[in-house]
mmCIF file of C-alpha atoms in Angstrom:
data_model
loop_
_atom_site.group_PDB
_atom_site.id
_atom_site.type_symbol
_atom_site.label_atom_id
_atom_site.label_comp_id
_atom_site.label_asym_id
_atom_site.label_seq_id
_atom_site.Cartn_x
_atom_site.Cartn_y
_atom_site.Cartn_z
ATOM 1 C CA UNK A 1 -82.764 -265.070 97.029
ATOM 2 C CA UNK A 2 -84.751 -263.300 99.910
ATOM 3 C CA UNK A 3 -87.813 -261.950 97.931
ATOM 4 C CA UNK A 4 -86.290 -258.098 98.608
ATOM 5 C CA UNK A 5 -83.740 -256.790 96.360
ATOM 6 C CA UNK A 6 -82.451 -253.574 96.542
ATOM 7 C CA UNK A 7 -80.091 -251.054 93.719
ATOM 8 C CA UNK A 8 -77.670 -250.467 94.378
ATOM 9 C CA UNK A 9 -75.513 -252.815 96.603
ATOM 10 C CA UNK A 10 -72.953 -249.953 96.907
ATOM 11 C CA UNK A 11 -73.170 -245.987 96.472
ATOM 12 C CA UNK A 12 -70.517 -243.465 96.512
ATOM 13 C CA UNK A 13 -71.386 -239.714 96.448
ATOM 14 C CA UNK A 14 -70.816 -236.228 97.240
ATOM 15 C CA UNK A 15 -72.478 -234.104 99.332
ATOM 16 C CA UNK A 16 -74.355 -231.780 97.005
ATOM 17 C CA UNK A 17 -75.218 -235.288 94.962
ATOM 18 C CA UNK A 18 -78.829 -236.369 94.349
ATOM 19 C CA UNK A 19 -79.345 -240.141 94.246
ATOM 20 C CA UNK A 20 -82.003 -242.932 94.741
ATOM 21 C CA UNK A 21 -82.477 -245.810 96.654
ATOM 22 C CA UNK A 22 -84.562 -248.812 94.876
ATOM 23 C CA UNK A 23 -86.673 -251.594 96.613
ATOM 24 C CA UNK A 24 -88.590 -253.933 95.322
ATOM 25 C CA UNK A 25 -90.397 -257.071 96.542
ATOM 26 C CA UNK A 26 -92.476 -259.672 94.846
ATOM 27 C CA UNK A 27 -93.933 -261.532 98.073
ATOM 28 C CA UNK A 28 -97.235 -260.118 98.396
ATOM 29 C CA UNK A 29 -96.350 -258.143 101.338
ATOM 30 C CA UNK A 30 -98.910 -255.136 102.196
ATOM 31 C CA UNK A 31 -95.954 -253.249 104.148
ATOM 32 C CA UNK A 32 -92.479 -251.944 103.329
ATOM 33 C CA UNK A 33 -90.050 -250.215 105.669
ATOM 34 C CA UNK A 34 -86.267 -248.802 105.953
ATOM 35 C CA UNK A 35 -84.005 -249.294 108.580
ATOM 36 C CA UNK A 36 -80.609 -247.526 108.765
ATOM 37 C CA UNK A 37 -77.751 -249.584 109.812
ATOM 38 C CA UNK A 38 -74.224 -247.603 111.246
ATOM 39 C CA UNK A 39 -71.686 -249.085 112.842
ATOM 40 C CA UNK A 40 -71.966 -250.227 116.586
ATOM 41 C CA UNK A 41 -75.447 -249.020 116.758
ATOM 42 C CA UNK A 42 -79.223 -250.717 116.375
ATOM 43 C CA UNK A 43 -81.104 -251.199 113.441
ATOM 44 C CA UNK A 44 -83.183 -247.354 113.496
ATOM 45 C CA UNK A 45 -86.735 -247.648 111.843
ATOM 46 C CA UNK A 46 -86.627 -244.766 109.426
ATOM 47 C CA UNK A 47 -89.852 -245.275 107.994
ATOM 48 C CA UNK A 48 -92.821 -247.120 107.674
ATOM 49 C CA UNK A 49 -95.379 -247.343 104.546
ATOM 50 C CA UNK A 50 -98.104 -249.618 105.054
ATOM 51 C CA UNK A 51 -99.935 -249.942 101.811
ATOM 52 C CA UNK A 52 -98.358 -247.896 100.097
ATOM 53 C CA UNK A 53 -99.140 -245.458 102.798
ATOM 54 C CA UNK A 54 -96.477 -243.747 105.139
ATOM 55 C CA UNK A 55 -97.384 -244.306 108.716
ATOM 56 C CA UNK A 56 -94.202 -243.816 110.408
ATOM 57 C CA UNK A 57 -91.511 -241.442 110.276
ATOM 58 C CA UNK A 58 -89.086 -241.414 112.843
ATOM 59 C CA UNK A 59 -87.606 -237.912 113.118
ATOM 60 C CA UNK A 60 -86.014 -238.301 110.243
ATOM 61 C CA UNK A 61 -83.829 -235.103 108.456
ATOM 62 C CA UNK A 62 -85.897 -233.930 105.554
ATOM 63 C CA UNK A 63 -82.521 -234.736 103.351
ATOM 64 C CA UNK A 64 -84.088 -238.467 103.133
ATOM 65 C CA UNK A 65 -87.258 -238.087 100.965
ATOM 66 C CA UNK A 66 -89.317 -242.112 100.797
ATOM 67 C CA UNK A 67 -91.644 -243.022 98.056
ATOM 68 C CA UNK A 68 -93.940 -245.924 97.769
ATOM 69 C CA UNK A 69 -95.710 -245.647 94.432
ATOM 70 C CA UNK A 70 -96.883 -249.400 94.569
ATOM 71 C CA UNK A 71 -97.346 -252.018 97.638
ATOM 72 C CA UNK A 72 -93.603 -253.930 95.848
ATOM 73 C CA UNK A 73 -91.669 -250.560 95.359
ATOM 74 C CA UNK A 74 -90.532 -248.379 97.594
ATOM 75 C CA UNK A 75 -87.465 -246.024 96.986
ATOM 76 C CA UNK A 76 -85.329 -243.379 99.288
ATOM 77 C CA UNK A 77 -84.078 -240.154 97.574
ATOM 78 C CA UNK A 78 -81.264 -239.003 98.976
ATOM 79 C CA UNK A 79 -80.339 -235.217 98.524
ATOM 80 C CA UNK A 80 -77.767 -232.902 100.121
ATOM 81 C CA UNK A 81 -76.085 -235.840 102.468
ATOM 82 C CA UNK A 82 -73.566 -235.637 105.156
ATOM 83 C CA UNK A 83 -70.646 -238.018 106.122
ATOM 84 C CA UNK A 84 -72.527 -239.343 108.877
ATOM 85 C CA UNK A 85 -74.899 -240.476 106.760
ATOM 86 C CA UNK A 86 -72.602 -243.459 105.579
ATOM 87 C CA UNK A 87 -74.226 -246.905 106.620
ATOM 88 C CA UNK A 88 -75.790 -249.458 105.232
ATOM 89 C CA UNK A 89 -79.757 -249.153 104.245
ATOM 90 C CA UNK A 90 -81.819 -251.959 104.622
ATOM 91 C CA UNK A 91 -84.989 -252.392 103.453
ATOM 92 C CA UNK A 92 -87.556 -255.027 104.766
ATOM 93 C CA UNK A 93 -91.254 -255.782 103.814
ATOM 94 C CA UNK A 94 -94.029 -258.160 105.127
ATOM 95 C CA UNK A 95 -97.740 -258.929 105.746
ATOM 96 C CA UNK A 96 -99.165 -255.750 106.971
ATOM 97 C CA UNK A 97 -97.849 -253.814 110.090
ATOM 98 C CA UNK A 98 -98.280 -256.522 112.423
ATOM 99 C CA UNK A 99 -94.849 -257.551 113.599
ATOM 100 C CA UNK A 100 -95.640 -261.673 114.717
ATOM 101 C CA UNK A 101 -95.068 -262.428 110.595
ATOM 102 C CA UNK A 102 -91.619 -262.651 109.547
ATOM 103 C CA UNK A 103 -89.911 -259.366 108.264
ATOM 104 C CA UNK A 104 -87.484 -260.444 105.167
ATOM 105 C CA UNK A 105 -85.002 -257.976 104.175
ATOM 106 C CA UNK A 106 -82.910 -256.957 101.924
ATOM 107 C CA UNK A 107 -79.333 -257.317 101.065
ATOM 108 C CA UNK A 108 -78.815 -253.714 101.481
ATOM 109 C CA UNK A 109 -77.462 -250.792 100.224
ATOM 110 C CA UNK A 110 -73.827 -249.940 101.597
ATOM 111 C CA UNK A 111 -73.858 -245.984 101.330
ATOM 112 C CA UNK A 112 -70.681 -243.703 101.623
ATOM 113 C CA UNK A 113 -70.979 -240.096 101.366
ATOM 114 C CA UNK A 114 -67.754 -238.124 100.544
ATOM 115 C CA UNK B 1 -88.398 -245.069 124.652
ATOM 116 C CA UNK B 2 -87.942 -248.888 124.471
ATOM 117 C CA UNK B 3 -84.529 -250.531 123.505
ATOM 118 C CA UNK B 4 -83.060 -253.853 123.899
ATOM 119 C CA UNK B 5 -80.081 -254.512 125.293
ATOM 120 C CA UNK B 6 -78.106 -257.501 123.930
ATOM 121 C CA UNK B 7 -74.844 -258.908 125.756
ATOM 122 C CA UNK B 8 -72.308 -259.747 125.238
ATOM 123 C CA UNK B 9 -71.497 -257.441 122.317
ATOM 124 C CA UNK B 10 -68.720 -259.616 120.984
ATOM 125 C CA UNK B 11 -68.031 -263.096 121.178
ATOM 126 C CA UNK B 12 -65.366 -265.055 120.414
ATOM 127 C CA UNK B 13 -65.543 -269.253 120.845
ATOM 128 C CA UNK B 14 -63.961 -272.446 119.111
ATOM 129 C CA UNK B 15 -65.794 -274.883 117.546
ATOM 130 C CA UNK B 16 -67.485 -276.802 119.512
ATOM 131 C CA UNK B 17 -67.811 -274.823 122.950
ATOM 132 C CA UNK B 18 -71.689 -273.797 123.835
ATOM 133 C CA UNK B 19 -72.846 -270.229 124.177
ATOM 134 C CA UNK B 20 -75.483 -268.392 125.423
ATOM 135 C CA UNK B 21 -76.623 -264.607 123.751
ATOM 136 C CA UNK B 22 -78.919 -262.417 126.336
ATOM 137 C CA UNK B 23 -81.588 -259.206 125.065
ATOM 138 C CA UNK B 24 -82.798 -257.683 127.885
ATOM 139 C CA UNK B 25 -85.756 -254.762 128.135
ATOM 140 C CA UNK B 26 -87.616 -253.098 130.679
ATOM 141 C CA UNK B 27 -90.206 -252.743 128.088
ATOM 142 C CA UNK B 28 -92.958 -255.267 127.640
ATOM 143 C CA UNK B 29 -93.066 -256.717 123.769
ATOM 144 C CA UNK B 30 -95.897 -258.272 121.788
ATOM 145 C CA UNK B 31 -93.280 -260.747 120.435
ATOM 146 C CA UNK B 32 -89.701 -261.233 119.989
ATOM 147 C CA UNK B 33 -87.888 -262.314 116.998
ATOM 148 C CA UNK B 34 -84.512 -263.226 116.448
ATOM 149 C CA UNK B 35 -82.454 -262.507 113.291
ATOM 150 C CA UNK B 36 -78.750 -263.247 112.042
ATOM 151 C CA UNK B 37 -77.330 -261.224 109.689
ATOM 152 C CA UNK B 38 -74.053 -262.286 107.719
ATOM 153 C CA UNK B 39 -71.597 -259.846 106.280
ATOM 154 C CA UNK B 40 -72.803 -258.424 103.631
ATOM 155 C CA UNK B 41 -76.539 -259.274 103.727
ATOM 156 C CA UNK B 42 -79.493 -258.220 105.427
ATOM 157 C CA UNK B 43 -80.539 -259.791 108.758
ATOM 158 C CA UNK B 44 -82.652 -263.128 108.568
ATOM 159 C CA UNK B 45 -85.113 -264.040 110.988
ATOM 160 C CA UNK B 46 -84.770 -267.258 112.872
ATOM 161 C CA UNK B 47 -87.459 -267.748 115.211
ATOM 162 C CA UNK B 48 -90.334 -266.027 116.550
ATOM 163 C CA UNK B 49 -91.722 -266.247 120.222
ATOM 164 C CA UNK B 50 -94.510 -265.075 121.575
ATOM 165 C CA UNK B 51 -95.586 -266.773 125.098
ATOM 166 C CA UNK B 52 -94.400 -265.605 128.373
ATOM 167 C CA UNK B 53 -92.013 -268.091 128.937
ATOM 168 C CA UNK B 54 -91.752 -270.236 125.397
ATOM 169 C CA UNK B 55 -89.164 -271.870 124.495
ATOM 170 C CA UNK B 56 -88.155 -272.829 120.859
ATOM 171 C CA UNK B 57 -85.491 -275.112 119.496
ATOM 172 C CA UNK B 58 -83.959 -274.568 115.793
ATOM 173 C CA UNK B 59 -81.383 -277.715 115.779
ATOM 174 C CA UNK B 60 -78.822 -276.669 117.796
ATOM 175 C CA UNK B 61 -80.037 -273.057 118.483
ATOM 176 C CA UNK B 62 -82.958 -273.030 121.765
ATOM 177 C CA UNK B 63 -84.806 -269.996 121.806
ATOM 178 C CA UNK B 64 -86.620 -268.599 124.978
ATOM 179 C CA UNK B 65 -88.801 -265.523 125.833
ATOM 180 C CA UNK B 66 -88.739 -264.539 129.383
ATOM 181 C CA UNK B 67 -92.024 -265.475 131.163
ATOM 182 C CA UNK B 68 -92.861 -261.153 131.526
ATOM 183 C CA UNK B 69 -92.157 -261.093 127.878
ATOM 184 C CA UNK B 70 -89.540 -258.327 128.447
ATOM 185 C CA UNK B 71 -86.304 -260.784 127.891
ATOM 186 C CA UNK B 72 -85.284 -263.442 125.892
ATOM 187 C CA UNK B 73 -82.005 -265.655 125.204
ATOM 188 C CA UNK B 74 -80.757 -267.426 122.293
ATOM 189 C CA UNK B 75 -78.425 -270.421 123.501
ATOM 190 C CA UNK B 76 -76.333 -272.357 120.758
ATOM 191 C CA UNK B 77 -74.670 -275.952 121.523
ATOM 192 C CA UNK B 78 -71.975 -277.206 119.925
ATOM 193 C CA UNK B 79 -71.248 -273.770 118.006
ATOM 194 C CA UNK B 80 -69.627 -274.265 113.803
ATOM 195 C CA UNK B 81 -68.158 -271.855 112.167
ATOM 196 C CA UNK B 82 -71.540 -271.525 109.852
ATOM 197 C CA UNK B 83 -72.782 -269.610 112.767
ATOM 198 C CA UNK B 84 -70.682 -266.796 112.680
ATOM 199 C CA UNK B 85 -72.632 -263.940 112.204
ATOM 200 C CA UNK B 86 -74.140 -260.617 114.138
ATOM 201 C CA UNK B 87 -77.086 -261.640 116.209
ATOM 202 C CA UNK B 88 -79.964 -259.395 116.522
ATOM 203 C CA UNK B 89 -83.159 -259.374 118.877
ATOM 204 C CA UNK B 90 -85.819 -257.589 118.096
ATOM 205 C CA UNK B 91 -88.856 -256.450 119.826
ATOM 206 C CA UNK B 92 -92.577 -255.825 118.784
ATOM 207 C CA UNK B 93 -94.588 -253.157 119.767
ATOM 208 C CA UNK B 94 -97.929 -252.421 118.750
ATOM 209 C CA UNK B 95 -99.912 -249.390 119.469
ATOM 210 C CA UNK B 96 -102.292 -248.153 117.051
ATOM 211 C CA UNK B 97 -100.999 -246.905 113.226
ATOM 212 C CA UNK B 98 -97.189 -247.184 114.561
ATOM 213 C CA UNK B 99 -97.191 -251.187 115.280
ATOM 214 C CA UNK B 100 -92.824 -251.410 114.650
ATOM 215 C CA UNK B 101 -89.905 -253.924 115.233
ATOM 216 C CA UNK B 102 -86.964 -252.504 118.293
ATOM 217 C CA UNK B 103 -83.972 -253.877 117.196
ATOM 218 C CA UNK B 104 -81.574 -255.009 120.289
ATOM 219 C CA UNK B 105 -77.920 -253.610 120.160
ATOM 220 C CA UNK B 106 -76.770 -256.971 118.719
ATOM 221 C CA UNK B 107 -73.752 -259.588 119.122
ATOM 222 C CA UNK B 108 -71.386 -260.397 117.142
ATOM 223 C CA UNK B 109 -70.281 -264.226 117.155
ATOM 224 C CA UNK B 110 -66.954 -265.692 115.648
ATOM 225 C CA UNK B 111 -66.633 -269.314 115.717
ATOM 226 C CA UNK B 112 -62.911 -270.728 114.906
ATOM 227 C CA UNK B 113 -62.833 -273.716 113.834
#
């Protein structure tokens, strides 16, 4: 158990699909962030909400839409997707933005778009 | 734009043999952290250093941060299979409302037992 947990594990879908990404944490942490994973590539910083504010957005196509409604929830709609968009989403939380406190993460989400 | 370079990109050992994992920068970091992630899971972090030239130990695992704070290495003794796993660096950076974590390119270890 890692304090993050993230719905689903896996998710299959079309291109002209809508879906959601779920995380939540219960660790007190102030700041919540995703990271996409692909293959043979770093960890990208999508984006960055620090409470429950967004405060980083890396260039990110407007086809990935984040929400934080709450300091534990944050969620990534996903609309309109293409095949390269299959990785695995991680999310990751911890005590505000500043980077010396540990970052715990999620199990992920494994994504495949068809 | 900063990245972290991690080498070698794949290793494979037996049990038993030593090792040594390398992130290299030409960016200056805040910190450095060091995660593993195992198939299937998200990354978890193993150590954090933050002096110019620290080094930590973790049991068998000896973690050190170059003394300009722009490299580190993660050297493991007597490797197990338990520490099989993708390796990941990962650099802080503050600077105002965008304070984020560079993640290295990673290595992937396989120890046979």
């Amino acid at each position: 158990e890692t304090g993050v947990t993230q719905t689903p594990r896996h998710l299959v879908m079309g291109m002209t699909n809508k879906k959601s990404l779920k995380c939540e944490q219960h660790l007190g942490h102030n700041a919540m962030y995703w990271y996409k994973q692909s293959a043979k590539k770093p960890l990208e910083l999508m984006f960055v909400y620090s409470l429950e504010e967004r405060v980083e957005n890396n260039s990110v196509p407007s086809r990935f839409s984040p929400e934080c409604p709450n300091s534990s929830h944050l969620f990534l709609h996903l609309h309109t997707l293409q095949p390269e968009d299959s990785a695995l989403y991680l999310c990751a939380s911890s005590h505000g933005r500043h980077w010396n406190t540990e970052a715990f993460f999620g199990q992920g989400t494994r994504l495949t778009v068809v | 734009t900063q990245l972290l370079e991690q080498s070698p990109q794949f290793l494979s050992i037996q049990e038993g043999e030593n090792l040594t994992v390398y992130c290299n920068s030409s960016s200056v970091f805040s910190s450095l952290q060091w995660y593993r992630q195992e198939p299937g899971e998200g990354p978890v972090l193993l150590v954090t250093v933050v002096t110019g030239g620290e080094v930590k130990k973790l049991k068998r695992l000896t973690f050190q941060f170059g003394d300009a704070r722009k490299d580190s290495s993660l050297h493991i003794t007597a490797a197990q299979p338990g520490d099989t796993g993708l390796y990941l660096c990962a650099g802080a950076s503050y600077g105002g409302a965008t304070n984020k974590l560079i993640f290295g390119t990673g290595t992937l270890l396989a120890v046979q037992p």
